[in-house]
mmCIF file of C-alpha atoms and ligand atoms in Angstrom:
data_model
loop_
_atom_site.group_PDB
_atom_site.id
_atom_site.type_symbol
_atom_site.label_atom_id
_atom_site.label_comp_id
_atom_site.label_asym_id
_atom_site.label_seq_id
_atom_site.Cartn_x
_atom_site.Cartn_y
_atom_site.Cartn_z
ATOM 1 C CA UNK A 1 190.373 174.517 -43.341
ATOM 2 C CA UNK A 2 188.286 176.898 -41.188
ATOM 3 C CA UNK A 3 185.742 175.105 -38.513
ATOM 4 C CA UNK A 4 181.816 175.273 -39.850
ATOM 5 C CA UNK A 5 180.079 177.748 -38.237
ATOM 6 C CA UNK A 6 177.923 175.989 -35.534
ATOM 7 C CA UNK A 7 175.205 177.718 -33.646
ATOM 8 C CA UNK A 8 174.543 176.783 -30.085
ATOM 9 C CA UNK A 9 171.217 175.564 -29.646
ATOM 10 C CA UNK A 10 169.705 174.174 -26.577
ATOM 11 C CA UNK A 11 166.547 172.011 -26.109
ATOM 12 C CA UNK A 12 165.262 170.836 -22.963
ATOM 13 C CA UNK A 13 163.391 168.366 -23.126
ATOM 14 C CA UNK A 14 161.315 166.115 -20.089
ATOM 15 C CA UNK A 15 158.170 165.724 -17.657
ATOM 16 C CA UNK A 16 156.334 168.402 -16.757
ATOM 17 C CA UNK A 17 157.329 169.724 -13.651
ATOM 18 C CA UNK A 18 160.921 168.864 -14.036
ATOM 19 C CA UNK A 19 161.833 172.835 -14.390
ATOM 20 C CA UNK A 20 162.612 172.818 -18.340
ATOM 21 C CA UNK A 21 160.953 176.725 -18.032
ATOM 22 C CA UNK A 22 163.145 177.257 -14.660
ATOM 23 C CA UNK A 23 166.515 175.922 -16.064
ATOM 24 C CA UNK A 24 165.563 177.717 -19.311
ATOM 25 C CA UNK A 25 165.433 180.510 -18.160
ATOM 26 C CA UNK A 26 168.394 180.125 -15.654
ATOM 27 C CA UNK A 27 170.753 179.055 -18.923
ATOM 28 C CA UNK A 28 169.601 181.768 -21.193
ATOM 29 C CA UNK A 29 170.682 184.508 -18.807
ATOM 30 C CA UNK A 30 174.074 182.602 -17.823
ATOM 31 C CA UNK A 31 174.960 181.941 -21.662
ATOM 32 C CA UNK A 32 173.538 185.293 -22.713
ATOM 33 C CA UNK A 33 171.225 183.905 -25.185
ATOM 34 C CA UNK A 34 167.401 183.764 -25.835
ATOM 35 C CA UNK A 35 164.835 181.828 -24.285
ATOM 36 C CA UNK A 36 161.713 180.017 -26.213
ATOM 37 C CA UNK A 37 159.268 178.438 -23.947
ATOM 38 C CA UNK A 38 157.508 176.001 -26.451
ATOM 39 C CA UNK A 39 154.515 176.194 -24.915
ATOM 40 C CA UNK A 40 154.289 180.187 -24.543
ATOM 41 C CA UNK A 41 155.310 180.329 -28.252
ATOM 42 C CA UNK A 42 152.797 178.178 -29.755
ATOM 43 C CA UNK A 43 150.326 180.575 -27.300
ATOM 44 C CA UNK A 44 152.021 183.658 -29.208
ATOM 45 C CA UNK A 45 151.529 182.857 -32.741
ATOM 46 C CA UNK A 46 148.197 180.703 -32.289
ATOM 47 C CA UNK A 47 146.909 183.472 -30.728
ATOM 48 C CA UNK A 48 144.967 180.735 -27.655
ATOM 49 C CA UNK A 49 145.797 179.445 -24.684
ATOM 50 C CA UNK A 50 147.061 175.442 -25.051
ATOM 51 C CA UNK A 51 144.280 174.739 -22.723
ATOM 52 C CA UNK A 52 142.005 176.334 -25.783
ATOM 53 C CA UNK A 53 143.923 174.281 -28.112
ATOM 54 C CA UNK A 54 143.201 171.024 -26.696
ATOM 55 C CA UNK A 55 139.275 172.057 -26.297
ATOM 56 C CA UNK A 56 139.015 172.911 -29.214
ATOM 57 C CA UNK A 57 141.160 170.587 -31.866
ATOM 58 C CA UNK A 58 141.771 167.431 -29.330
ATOM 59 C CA UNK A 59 145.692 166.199 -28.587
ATOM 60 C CA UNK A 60 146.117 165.232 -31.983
ATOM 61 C CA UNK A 61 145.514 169.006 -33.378
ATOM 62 C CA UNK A 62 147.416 169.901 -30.532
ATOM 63 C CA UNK A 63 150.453 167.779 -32.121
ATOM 64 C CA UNK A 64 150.256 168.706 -35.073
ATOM 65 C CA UNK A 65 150.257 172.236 -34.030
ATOM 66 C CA UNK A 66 153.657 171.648 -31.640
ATOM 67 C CA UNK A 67 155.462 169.950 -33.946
ATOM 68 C CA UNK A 68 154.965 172.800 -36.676
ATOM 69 C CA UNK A 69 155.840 175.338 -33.852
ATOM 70 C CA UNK A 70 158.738 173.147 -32.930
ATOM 71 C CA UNK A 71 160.342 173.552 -36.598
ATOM 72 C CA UNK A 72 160.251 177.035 -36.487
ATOM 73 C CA UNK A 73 161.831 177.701 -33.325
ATOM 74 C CA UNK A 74 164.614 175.084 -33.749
ATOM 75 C CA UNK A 75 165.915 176.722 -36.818
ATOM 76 C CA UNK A 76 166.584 179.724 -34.922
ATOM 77 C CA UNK A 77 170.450 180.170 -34.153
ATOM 78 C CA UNK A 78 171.536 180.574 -30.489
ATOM 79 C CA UNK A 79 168.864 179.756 -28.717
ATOM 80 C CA UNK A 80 167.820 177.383 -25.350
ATOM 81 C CA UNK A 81 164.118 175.872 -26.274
ATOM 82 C CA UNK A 82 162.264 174.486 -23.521
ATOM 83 C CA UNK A 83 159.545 171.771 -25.037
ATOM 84 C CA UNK A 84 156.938 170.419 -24.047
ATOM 85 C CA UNK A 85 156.388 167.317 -22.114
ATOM 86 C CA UNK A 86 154.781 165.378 -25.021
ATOM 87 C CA UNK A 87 157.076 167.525 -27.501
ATOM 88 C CA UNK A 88 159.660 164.292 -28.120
ATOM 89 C CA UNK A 89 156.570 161.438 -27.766
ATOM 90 C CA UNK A 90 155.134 162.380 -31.662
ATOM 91 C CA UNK A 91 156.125 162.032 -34.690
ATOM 92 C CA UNK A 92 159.638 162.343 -35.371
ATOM 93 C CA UNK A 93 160.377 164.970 -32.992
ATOM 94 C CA UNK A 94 163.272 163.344 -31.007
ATOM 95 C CA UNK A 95 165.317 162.605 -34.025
ATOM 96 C CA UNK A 96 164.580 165.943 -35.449
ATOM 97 C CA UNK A 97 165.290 167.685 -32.147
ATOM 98 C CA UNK A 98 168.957 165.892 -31.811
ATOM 99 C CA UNK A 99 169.451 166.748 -35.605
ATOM 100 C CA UNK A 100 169.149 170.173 -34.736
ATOM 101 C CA UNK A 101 170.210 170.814 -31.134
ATOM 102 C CA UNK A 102 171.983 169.881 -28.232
ATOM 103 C CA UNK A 103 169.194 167.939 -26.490
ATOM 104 C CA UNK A 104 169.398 167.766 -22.442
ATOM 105 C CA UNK A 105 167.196 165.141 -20.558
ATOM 106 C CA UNK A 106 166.070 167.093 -17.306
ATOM 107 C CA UNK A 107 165.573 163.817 -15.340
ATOM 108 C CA UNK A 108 164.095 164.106 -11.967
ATOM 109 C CA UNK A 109 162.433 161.619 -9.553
ATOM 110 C CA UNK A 110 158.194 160.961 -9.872
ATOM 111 C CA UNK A 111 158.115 162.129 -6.149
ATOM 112 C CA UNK A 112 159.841 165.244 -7.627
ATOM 113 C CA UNK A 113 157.866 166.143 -10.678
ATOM 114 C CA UNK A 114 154.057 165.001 -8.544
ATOM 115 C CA UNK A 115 155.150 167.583 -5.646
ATOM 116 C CA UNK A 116 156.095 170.268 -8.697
ATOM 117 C CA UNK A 117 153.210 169.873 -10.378
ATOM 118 C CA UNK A 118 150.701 169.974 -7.304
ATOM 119 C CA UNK A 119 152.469 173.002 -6.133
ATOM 120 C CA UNK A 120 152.242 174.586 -9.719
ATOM 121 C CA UNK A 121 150.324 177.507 -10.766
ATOM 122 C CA UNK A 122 149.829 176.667 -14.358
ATOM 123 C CA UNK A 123 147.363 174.674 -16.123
ATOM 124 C CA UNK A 124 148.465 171.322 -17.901
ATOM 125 C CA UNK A 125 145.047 170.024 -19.708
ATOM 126 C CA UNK A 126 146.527 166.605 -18.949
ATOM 127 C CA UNK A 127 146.096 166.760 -15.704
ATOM 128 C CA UNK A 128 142.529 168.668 -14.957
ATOM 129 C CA UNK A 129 140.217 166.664 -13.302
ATOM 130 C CA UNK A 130 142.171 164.602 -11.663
ATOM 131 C CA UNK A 131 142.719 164.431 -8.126
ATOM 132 C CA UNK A 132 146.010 164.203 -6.502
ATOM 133 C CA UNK A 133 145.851 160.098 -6.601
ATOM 134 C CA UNK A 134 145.323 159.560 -9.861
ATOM 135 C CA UNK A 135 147.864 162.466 -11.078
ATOM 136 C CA UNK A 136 150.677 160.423 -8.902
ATOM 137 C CA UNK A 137 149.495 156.905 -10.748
ATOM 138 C CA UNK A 138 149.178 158.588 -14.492
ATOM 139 C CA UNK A 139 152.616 160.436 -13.975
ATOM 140 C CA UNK A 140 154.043 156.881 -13.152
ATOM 141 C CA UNK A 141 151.968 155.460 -15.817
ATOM 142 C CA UNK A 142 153.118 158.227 -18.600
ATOM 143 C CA UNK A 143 156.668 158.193 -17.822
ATOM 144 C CA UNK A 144 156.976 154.415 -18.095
ATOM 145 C CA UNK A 145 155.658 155.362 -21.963
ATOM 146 C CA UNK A 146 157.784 158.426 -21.961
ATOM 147 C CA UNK A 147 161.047 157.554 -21.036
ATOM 148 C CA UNK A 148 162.116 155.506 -24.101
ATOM 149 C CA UNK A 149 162.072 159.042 -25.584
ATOM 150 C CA UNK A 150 163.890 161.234 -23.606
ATOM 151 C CA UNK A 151 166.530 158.786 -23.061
ATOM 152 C CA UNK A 152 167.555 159.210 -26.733
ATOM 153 C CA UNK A 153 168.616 163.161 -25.719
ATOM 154 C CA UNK A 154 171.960 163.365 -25.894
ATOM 155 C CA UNK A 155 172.554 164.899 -22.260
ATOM 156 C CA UNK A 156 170.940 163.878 -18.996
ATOM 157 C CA UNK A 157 170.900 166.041 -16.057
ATOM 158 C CA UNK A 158 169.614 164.467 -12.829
ATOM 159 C CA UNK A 159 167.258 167.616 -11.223
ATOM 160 C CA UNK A 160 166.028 165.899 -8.670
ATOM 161 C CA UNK A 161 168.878 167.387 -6.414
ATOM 162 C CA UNK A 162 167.590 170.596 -7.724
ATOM 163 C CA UNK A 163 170.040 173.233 -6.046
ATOM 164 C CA UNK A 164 172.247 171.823 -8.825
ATOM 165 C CA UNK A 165 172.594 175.088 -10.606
ATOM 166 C CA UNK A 166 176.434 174.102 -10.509
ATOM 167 C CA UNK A 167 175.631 170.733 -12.228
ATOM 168 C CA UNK A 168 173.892 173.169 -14.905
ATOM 169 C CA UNK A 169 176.710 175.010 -15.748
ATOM 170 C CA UNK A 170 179.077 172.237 -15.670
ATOM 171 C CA UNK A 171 176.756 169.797 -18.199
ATOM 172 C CA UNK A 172 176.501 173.579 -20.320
ATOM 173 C CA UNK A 173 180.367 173.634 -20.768
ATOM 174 C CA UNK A 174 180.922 170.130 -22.122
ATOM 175 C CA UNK A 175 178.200 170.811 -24.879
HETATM 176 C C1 S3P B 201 152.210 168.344 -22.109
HETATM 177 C C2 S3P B 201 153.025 169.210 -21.413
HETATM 178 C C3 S3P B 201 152.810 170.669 -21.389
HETATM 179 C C4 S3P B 201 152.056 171.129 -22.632
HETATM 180 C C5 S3P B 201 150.810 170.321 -22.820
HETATM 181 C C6 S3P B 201 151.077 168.824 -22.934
HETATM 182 C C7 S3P B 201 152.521 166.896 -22.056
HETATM 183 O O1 S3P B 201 154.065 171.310 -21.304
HETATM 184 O O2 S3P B 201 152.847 171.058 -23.777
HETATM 185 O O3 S3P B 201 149.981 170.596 -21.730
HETATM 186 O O4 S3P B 201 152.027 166.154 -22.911
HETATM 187 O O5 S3P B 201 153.301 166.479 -21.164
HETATM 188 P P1 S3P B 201 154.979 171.338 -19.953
HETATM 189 O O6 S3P B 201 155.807 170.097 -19.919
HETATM 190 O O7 S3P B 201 155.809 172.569 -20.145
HETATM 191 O O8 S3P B 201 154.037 171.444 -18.801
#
């Protein structure tokens, strides 16, 4: 009986600004395999920004949009994924996403994710027009909704500590 052939696939999966690009990136050069960026790959094949996306078709277009994209990069074989933060909120994405991959929770503390996302450079429709009060309270407010979610990944790693490339690789071999 010879083992089915399995390919690795990685999905991160949590807030924004919990590093899902940064760690990403970090695994796909330490396991030698390719990267996809949700995000960037939706920008690739829709041709627009996902700022243009939400102007122009609203969340829900944006969602249906993701979750399309989503299917296509999660049948690729060896790959680490990095979604969006919404990505596991719709539809049936979170089941789908397990079915497929090795899902990893990148937890990390609302102090943690507010100070990432202030200090960020790129633009989450989300969060434009807000200022830095009522980011903090809708981050609080959003994860309280979002949580139920992500805790169905089947990993959690706790960022928060986030010199914890170590952890990384450690959480990488038990997959
Ligand atoms: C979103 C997160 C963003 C992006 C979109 C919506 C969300 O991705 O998909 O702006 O609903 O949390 P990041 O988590 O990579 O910022």
């Amino acid at each position: 009986h010879t083992e089915e052939y399995k390919p690795l696939r990685i999905i991160l999966i949590g807030y924004m600004g919990a590093g899902k690009t940064t760690v990403g990136r970090a695994l796909s050069r330490e396991l030698n395999i390719p990267f996809y960026d949700l995000d960037w790959y939706i920008e690739s094949r829709m041709r627009k920004t996902v700022k243009q996306i939400f102007d122009e078709r609203g969340e829900e277009g944006f969602r249906m949009i993701e979750q399309s994209m989503l299917h296509e990069v999660a049948e690729f074989e060896n790959v680490i994924i990095s979604c969006g933060g919404g990505t596991p909120c719709f539809f049936d994405n979170m089941e789908y996403m397990n079915g497929q991959a090795e899902t990893v929770y990148l937890k990390a503390e609302t102090d943690v994710l507010y100070k990432h996302l202030l200090m960020g450079k790129s633009v989450r429709p989300l969060l434009l027009n807000k200022t830095a009060d009522e980011v903090n309270l809708f981050i609080r407010e959003q994860i309280k909704h979002r949580e139920p979610f992500y805790t169905k990944a089947k990993h959690v790693l706790d960022v928060s500590l986030m010199d914890s490339y170590d952890k990384i690789q450690i959480s990488v071999n038990q997959l």
